PDB file of C-alpha atoms in Angstrom:
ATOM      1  CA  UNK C   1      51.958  66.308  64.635  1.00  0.00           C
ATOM      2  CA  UNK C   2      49.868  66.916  67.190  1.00  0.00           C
ATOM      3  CA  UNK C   3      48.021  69.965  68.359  1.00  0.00           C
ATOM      4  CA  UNK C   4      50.105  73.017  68.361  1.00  0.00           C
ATOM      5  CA  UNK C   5      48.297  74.266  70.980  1.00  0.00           C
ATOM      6  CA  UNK C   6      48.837  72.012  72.938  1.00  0.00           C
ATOM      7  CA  UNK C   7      45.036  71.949  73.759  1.00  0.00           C
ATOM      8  CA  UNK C   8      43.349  68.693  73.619  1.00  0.00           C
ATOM      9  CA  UNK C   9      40.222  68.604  70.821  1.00  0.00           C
ATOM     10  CA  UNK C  10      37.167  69.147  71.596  1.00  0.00           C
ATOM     11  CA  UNK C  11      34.943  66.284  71.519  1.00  0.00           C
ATOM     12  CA  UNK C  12      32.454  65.320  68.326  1.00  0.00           C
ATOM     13  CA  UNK C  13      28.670  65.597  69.030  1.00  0.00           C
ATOM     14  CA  UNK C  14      26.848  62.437  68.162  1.00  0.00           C
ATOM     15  CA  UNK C  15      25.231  63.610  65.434  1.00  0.00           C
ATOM     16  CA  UNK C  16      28.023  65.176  63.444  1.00  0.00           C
ATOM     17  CA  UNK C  17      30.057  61.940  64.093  1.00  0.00           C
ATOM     18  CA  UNK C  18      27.119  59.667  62.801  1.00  0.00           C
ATOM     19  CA  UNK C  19      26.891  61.798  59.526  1.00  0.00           C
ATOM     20  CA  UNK C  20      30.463  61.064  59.102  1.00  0.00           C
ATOM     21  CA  UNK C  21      30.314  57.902  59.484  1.00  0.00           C
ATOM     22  CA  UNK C  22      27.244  57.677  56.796  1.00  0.00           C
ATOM     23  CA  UNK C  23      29.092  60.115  54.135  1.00  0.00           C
ATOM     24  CA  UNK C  24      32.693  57.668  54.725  1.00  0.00           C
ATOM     25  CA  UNK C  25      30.341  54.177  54.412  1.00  0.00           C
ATOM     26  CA  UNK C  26      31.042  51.912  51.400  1.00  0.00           C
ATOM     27  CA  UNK C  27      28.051  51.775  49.226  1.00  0.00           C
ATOM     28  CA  UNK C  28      27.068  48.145  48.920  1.00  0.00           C
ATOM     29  CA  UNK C  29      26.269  46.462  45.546  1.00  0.00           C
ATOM     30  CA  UNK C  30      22.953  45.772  44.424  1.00  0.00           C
ATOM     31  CA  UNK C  31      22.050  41.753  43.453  1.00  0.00           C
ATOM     32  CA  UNK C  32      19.271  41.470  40.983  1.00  0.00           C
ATOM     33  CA  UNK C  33      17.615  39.860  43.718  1.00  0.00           C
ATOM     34  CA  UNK C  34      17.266  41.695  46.293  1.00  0.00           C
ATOM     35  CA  UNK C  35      15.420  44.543  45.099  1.00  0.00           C
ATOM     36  CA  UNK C  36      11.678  44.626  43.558  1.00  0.00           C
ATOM     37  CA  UNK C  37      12.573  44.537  40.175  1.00  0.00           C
ATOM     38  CA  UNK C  38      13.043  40.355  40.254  1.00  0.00           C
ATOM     39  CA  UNK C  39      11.812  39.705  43.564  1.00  0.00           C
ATOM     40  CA  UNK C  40       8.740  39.698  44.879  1.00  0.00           C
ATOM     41  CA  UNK C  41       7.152  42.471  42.796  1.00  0.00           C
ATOM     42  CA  UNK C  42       4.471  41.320  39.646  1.00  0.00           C
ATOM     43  CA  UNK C  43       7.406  39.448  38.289  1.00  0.00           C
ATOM     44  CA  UNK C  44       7.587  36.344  36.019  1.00  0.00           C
ATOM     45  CA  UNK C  45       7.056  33.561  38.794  1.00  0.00           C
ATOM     46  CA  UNK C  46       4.076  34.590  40.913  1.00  0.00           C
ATOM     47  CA  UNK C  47       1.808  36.445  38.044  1.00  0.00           C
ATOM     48  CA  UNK C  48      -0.057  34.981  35.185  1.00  0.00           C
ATOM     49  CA  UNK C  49       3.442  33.785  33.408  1.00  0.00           C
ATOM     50  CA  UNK C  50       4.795  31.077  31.804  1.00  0.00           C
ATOM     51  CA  UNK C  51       4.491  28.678  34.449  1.00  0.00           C
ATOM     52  CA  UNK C  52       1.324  28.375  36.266  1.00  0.00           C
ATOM     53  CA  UNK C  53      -1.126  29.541  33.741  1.00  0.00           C
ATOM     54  CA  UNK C  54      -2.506  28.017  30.801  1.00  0.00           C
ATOM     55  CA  UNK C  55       0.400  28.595  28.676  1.00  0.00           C
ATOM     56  CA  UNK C  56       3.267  25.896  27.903  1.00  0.00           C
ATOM     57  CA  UNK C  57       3.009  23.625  31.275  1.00  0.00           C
ATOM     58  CA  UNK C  58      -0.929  23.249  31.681  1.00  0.00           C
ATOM     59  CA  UNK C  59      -1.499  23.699  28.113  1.00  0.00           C
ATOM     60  CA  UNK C  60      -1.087  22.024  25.405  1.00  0.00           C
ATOM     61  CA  UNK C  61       1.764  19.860  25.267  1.00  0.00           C
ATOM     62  CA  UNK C  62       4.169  19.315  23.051  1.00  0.00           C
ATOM     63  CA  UNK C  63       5.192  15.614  24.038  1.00  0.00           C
ATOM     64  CA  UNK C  64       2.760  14.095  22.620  1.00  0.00           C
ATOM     65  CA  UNK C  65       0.113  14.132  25.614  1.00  0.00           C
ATOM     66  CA  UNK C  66      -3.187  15.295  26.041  1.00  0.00           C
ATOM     67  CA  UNK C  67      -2.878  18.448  29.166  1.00  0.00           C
ATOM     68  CA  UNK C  68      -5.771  19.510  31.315  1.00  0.00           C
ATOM     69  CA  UNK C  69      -8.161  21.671  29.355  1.00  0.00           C
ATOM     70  CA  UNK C  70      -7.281  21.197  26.273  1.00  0.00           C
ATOM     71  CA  UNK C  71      -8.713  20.210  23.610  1.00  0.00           C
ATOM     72  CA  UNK C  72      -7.006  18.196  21.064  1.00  0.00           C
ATOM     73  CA  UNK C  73      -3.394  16.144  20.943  1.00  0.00           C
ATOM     74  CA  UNK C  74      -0.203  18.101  19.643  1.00  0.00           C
ATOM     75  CA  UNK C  75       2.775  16.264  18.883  1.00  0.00           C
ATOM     76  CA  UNK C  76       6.482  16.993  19.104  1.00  0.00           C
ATOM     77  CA  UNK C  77       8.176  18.153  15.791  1.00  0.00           C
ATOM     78  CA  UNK C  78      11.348  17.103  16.731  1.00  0.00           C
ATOM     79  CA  UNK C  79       9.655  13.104  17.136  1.00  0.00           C
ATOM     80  CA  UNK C  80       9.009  13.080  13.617  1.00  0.00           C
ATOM     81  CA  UNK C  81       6.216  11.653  12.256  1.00  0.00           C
ATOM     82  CA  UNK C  82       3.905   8.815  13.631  1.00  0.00           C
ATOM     83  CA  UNK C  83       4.326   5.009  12.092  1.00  0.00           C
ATOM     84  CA  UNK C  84       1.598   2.834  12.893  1.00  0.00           C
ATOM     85  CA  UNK C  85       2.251  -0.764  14.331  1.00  0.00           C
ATOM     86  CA  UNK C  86       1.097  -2.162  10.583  1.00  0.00           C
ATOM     87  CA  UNK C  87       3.631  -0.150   8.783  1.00  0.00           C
ATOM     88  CA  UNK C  88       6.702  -1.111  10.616  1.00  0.00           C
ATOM     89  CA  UNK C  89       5.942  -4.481  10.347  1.00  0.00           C
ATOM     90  CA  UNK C  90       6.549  -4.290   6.418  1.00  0.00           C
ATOM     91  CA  UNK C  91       9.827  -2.377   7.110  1.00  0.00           C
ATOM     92  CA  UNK C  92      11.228  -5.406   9.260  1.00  0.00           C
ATOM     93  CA  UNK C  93      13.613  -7.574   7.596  1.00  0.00           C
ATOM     94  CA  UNK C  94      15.324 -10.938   8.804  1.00  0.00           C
ATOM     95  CA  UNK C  95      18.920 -12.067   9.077  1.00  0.00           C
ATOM     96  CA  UNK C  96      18.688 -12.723   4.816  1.00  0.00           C
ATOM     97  CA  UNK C  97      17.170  -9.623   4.058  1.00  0.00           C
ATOM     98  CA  UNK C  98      13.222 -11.212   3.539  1.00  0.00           C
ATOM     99  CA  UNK C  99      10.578  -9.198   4.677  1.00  0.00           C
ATOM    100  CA  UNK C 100       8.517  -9.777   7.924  1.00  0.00           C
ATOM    101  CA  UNK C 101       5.045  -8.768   7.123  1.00  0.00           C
ATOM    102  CA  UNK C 102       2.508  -9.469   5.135  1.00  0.00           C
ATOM    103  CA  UNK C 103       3.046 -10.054   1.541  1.00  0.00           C
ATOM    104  CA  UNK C 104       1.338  -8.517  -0.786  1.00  0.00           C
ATOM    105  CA  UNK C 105       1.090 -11.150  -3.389  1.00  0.00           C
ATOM    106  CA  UNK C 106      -0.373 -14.187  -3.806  1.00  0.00           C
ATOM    107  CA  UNK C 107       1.516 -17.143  -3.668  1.00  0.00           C
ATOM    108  CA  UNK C 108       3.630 -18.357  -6.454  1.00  0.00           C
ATOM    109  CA  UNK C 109       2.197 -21.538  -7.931  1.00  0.00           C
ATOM    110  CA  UNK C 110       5.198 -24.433  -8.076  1.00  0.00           C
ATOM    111  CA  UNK C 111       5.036 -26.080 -11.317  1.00  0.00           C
ATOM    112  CA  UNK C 112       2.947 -25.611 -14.605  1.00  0.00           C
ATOM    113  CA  UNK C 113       0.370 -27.411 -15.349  1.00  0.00           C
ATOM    114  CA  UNK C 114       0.645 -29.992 -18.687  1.00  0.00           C
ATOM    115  CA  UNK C 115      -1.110 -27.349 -20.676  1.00  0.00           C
ATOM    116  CA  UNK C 116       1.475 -24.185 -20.185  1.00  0.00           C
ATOM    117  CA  UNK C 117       4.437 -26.796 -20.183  1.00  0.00           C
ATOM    118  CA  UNK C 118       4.998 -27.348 -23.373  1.00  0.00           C
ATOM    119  CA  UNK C 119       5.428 -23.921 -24.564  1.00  0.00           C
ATOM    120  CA  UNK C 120       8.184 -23.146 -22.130  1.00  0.00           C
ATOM    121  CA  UNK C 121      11.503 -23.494 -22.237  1.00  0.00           C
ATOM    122  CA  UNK C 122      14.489 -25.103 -20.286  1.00  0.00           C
ATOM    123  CA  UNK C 123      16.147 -21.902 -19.082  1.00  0.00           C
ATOM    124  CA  UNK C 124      13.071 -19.563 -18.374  1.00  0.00           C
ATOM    125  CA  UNK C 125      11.459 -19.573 -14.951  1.00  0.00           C
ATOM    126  CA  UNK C 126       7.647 -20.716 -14.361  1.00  0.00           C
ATOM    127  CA  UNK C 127       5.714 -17.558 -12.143  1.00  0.00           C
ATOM    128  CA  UNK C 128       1.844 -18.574 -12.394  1.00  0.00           C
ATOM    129  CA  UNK C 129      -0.863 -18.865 -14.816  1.00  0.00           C
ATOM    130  CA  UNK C 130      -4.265 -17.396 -14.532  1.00  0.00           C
ATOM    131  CA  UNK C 131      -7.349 -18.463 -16.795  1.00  0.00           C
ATOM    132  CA  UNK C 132      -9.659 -15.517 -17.262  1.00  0.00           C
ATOM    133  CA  UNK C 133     -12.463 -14.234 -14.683  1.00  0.00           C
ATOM    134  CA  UNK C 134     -16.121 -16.763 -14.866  1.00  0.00           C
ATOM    135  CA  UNK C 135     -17.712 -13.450 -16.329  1.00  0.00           C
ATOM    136  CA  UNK C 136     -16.296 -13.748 -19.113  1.00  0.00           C
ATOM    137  CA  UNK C 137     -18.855 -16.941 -19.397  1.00  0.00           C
ATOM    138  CA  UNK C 138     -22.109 -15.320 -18.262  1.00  0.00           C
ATOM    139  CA  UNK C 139     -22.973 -13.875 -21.877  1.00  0.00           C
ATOM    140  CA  UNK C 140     -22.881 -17.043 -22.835  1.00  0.00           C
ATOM    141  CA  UNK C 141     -24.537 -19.298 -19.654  1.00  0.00           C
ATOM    142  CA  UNK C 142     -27.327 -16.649 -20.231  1.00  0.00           C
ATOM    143  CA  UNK C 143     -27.778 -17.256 -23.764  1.00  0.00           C
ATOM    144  CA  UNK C 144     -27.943 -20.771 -22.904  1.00  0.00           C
ATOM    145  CA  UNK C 145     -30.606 -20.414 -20.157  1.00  0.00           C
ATOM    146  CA  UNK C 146     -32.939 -18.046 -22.028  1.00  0.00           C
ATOM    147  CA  UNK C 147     -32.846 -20.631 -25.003  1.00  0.00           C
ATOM    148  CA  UNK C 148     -33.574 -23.386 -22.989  1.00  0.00           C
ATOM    149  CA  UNK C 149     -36.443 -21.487 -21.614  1.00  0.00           C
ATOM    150  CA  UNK C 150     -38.114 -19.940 -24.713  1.00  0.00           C
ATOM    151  CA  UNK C 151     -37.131 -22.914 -27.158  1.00  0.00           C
ATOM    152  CA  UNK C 152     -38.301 -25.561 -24.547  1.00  0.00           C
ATOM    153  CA  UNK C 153     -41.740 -23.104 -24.484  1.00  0.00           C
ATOM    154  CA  UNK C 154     -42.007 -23.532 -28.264  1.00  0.00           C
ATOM    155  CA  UNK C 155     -41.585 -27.342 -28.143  1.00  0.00           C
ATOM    156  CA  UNK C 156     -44.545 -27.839 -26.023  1.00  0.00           C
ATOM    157  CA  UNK C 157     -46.237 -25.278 -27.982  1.00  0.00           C
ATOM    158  CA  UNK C 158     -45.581 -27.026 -30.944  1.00  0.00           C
ATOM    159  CA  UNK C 159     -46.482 -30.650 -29.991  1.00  0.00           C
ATOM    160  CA  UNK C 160     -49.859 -28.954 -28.736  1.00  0.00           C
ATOM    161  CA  UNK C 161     -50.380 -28.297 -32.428  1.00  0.00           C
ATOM    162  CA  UNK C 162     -49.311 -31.711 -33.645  1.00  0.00           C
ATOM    163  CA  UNK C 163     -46.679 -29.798 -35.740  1.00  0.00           C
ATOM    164  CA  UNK C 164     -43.599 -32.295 -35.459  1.00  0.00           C
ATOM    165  CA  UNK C 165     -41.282 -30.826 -37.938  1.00  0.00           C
ATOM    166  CA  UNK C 166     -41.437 -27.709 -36.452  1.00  0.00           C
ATOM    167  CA  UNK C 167     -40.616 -29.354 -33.010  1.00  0.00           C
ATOM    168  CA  UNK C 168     -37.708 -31.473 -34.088  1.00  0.00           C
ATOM    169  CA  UNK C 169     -36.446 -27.290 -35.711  1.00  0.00           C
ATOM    170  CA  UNK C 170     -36.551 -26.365 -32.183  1.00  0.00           C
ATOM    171  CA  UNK C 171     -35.226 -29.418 -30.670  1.00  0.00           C
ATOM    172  CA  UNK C 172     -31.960 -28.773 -33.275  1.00  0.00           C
ATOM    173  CA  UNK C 173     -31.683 -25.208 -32.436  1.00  0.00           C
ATOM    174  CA  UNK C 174     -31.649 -25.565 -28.828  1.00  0.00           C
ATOM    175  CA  UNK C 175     -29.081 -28.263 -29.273  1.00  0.00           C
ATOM    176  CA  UNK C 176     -26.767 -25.941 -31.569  1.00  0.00           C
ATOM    177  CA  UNK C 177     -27.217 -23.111 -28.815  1.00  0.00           C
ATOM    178  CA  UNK C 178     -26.128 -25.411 -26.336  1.00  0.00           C
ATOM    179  CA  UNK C 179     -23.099 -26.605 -28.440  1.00  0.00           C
ATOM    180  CA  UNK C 180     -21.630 -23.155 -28.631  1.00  0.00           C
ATOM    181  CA  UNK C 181     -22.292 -22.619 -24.666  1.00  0.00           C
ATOM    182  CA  UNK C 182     -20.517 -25.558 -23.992  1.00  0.00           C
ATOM    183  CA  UNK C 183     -17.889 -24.627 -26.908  1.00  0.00           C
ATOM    184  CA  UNK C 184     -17.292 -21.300 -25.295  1.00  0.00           C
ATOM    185  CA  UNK C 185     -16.741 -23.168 -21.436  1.00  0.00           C
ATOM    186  CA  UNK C 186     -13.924 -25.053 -23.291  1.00  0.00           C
ATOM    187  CA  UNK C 187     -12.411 -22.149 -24.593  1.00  0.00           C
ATOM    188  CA  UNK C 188     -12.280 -20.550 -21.596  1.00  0.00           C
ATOM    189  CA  UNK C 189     -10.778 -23.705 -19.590  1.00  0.00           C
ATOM    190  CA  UNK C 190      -8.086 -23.373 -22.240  1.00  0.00           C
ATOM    191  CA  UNK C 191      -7.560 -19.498 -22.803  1.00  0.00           C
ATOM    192  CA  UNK C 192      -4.267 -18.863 -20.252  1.00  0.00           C
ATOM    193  CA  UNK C 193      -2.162 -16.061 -19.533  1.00  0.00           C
ATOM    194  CA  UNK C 194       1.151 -16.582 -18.589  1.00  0.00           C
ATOM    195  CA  UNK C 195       4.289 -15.359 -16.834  1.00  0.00           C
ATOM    196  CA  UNK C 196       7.719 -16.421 -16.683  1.00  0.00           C
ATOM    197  CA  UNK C 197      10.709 -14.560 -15.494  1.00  0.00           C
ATOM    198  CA  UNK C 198      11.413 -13.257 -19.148  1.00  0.00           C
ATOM    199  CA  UNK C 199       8.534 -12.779 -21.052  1.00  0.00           C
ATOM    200  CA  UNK C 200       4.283 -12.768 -20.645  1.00  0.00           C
ATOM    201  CA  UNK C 201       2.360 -15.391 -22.841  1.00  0.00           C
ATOM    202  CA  UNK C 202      -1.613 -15.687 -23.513  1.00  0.00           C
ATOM    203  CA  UNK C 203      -2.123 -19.500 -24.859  1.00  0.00           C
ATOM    204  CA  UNK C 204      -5.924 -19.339 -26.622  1.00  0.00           C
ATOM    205  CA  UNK C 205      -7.687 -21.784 -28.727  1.00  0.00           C
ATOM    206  CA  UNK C 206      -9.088 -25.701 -28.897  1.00  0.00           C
ATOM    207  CA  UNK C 207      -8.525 -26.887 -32.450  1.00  0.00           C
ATOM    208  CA  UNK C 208      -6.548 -24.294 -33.823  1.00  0.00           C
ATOM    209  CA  UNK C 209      -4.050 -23.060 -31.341  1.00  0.00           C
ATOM    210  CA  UNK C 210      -2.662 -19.153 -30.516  1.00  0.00           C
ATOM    211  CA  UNK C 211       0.233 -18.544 -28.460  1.00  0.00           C
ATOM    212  CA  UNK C 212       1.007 -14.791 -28.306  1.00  0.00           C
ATOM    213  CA  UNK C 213       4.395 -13.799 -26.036  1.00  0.00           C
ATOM    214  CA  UNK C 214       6.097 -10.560 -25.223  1.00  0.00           C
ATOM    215  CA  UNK C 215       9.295  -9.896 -23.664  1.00  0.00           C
ATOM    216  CA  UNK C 216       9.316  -8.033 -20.258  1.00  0.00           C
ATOM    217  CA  UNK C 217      12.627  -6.172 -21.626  1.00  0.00           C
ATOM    218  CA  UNK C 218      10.594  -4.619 -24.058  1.00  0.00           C
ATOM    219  CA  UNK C 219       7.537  -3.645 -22.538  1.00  0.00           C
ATOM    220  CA  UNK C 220       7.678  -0.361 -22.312  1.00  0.00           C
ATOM    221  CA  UNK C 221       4.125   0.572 -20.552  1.00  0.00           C
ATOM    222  CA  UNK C 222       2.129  -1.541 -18.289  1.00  0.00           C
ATOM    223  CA  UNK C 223      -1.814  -0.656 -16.684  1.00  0.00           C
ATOM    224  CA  UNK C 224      -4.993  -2.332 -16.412  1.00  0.00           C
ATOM    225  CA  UNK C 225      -8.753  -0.731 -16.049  1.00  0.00           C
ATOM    226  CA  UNK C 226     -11.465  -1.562 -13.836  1.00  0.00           C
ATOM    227  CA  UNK C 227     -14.998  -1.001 -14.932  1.00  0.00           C
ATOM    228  CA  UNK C 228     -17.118  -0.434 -11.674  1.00  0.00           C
ATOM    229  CA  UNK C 229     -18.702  -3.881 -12.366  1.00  0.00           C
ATOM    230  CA  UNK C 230     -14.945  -4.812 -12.750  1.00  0.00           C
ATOM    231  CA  UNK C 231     -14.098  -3.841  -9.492  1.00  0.00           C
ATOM    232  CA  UNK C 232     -17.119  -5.220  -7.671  1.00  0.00           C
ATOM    233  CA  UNK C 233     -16.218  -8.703  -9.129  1.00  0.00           C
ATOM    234  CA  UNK C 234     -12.017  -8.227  -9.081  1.00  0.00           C
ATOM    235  CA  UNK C 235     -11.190  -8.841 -12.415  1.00  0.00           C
ATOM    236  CA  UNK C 236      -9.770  -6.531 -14.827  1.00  0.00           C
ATOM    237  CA  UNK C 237      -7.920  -5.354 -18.645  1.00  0.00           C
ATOM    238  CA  UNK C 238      -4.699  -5.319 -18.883  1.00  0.00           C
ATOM    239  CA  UNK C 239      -2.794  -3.017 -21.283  1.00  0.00           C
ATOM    240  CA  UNK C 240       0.727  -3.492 -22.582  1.00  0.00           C
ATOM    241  CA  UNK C 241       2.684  -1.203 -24.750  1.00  0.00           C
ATOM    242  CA  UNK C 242       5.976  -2.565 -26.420  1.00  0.00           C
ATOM    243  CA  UNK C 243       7.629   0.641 -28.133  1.00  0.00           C
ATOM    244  CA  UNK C 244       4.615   2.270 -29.330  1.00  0.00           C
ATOM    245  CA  UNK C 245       3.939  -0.495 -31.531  1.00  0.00           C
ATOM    246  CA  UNK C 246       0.355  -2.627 -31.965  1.00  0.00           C
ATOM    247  CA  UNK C 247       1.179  -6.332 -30.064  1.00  0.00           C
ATOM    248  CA  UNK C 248      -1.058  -8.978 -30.271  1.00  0.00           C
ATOM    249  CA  UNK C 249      -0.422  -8.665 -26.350  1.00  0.00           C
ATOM    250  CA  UNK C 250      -1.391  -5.598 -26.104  1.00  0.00           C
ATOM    251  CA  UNK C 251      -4.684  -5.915 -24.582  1.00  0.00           C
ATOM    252  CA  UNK C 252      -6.163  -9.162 -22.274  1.00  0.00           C
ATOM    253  CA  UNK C 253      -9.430  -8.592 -21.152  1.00  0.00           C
ATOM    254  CA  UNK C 254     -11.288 -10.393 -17.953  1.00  0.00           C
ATOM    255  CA  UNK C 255      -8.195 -11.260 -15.719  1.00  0.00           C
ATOM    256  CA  UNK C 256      -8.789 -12.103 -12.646  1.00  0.00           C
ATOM    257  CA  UNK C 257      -7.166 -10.131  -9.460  1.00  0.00           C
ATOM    258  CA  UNK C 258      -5.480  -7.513 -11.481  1.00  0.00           C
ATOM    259  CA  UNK C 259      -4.028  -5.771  -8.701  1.00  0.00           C
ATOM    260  CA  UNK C 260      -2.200  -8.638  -7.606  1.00  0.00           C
ATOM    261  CA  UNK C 261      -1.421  -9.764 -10.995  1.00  0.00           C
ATOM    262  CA  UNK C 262       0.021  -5.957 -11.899  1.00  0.00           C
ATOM    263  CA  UNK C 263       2.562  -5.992  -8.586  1.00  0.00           C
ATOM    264  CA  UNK C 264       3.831  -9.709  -9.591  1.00  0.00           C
ATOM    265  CA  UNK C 265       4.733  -8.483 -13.227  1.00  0.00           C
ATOM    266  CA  UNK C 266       5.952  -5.285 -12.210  1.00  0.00           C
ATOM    267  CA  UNK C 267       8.568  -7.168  -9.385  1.00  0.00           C
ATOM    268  CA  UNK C 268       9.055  -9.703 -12.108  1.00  0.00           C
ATOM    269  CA  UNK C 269      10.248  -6.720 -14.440  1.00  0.00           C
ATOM    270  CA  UNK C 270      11.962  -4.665 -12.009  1.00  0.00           C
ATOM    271  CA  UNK C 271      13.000  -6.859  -8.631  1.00  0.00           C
ATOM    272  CA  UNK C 272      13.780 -10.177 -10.042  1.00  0.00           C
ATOM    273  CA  UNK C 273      16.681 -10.745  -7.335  1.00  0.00           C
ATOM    274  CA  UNK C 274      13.610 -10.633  -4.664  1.00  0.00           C
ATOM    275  CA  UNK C 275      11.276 -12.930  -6.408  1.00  0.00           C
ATOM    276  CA  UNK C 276      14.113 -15.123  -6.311  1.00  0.00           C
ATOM    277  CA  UNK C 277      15.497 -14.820  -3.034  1.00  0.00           C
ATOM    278  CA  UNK C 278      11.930 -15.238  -1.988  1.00  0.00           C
ATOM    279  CA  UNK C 279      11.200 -18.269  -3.808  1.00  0.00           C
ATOM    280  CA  UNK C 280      14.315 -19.876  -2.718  1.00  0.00           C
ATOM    281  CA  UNK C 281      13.160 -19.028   0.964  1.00  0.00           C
ATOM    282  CA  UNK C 282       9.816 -20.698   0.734  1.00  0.00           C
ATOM    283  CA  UNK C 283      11.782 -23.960  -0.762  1.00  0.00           C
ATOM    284  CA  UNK C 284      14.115 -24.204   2.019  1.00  0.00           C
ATOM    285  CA  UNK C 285      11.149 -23.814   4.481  1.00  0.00           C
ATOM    286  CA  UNK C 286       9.230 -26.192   2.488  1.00  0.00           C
ATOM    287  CA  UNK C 287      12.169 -28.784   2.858  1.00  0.00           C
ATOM    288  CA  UNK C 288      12.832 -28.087   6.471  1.00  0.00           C
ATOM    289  CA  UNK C 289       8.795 -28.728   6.601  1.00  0.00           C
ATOM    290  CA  UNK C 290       8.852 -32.153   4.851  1.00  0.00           C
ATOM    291  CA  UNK C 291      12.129 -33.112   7.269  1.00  0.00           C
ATOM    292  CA  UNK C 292      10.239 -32.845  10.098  1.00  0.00           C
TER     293      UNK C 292
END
């Protein structure tokens, strides 16, 4: 086991003994840290990366907020889309199910007046009456005033002349103009159009009477037109269809607010349970109102 000599060894130089030390040393493992590649070298933290330049921190954001030097706003996808203030508010509903904001019809009238009255009956449900626009009365108001003007000319013309038949001619025409003006007023204090929960009605004439009705089951199309003059002045036609066939209903001309008009027969014809739920809202309130 030992030498067989029996000579002790001869001593190891330094330098051969460090060599074997080097050549019998583990080699050590490399971290990804601790050599150039992710250190300190032109890496992704201290170069122009995605962190300090103008990239996806300085940039433009995607929150929702405006970054240094930008120049515009970029929202999140995943936030979904922006809802204004004004269009929540007619999303929000109370305990029954009524809407919060605005509405966006004019109020329902309560009862019918002594004219529309008598043509309804028991079971049907009274939703407003509307007399036609005041332009439907300027043909004749205009007619009226350029009679009174040129016929009230001729009359002084004519007493100038010492012509007295002809004056009392002028005198009677003026009057007959002025007849018809006021004829055409009346009409158009009694000309209504109607709605109820089951059918539309237009209620026309002074001696002789028309009452014209559809059902809103059968109407089968529904629009109105605007002329530009129409729109200035918010009154409109209104065109109703009742399968494809010619309805004495089918066309009223000069009504006022169409647009309003058009969404309360159109929830009349399609949302009845809301008209009603809202109708029997506005009585309780009214009740709780009078109670205290």
């Amino acid at each position: 086991m030992g030498n067989p000599s029996g000579e002790p060894p001869e001593p190891e130089d330094d330098d051969e003994r460090r060599r074997r030390e080097r050549d019998t040393e583990p080699i050590p493992r490399v971290r990804p840290d601790d050599g150039p590649e992710f250190g300190t070298g032109p890496d992704y933290s201290d170069g122009p990366s995605y962190s300090d330049g103008p990239a996806y921190s300085d940039g433009i954001g995607y929150g929702g907020e405006r970054r240094a030097g930008t120049r515009g706003w970029v929202r999140d996808p995943d936030q979904g889309p922006e809802i204004s203030e004004e269009e929540l508010a007619g999303l929000r509903v109370d305990a029954s199910g009524m809407p919060l904001g605005p509405r966006r019809v004019l109020p329902l009238e309560d009862e019918p007046t002594p004219l529309v009255a008598r043509y309804l009956f028991p079971t049907e449900r009274y939703r407003g009456e509307w007399k036609r626009h005041k332009i439907y009365l300027a043909t004749p108001l205009l007619i009226g005033l350029l009679a009174t003007f040129v016929l009230g000319y001729l009359s002084g013309f004519l007493a100038g002349q010492e012509v007295g038949a002809l004056t009392t001619v002028a005198v009677l025409i003026w009057l007959g103009i002025m007849g018809w003006v006021a004829w055409k007023v009346a009409d158009w204090y009694f000309d209504r159009f109607i709605l109820t929960n089951k059918r539309v009605m237009v209620v026309n004439g002074i001696i002789t009477r028309q009452v014209a009705m559809m059902p809103l089951l059968r109407v089968t199309d529904m629009k109105y037109e605007q002329t530009p003059l129409g729109r200035a002045l918010n009154y409109g036609t209104f065109v109703l269809e009742s399968a494809g066939q010619e309805q004495a209903l089918r066309e009223v001309k000069y009504l006022p607010n169409p647009n309003e008009l058009y969404l309360r027969v159109v929830e009349e014809m399609y949302e009845p349970q809301a008209v009603e739920a809202r109708l029997g809202k506005e009585a309780e309130e009214a009740k709780a109102d009078d109670g205290a």
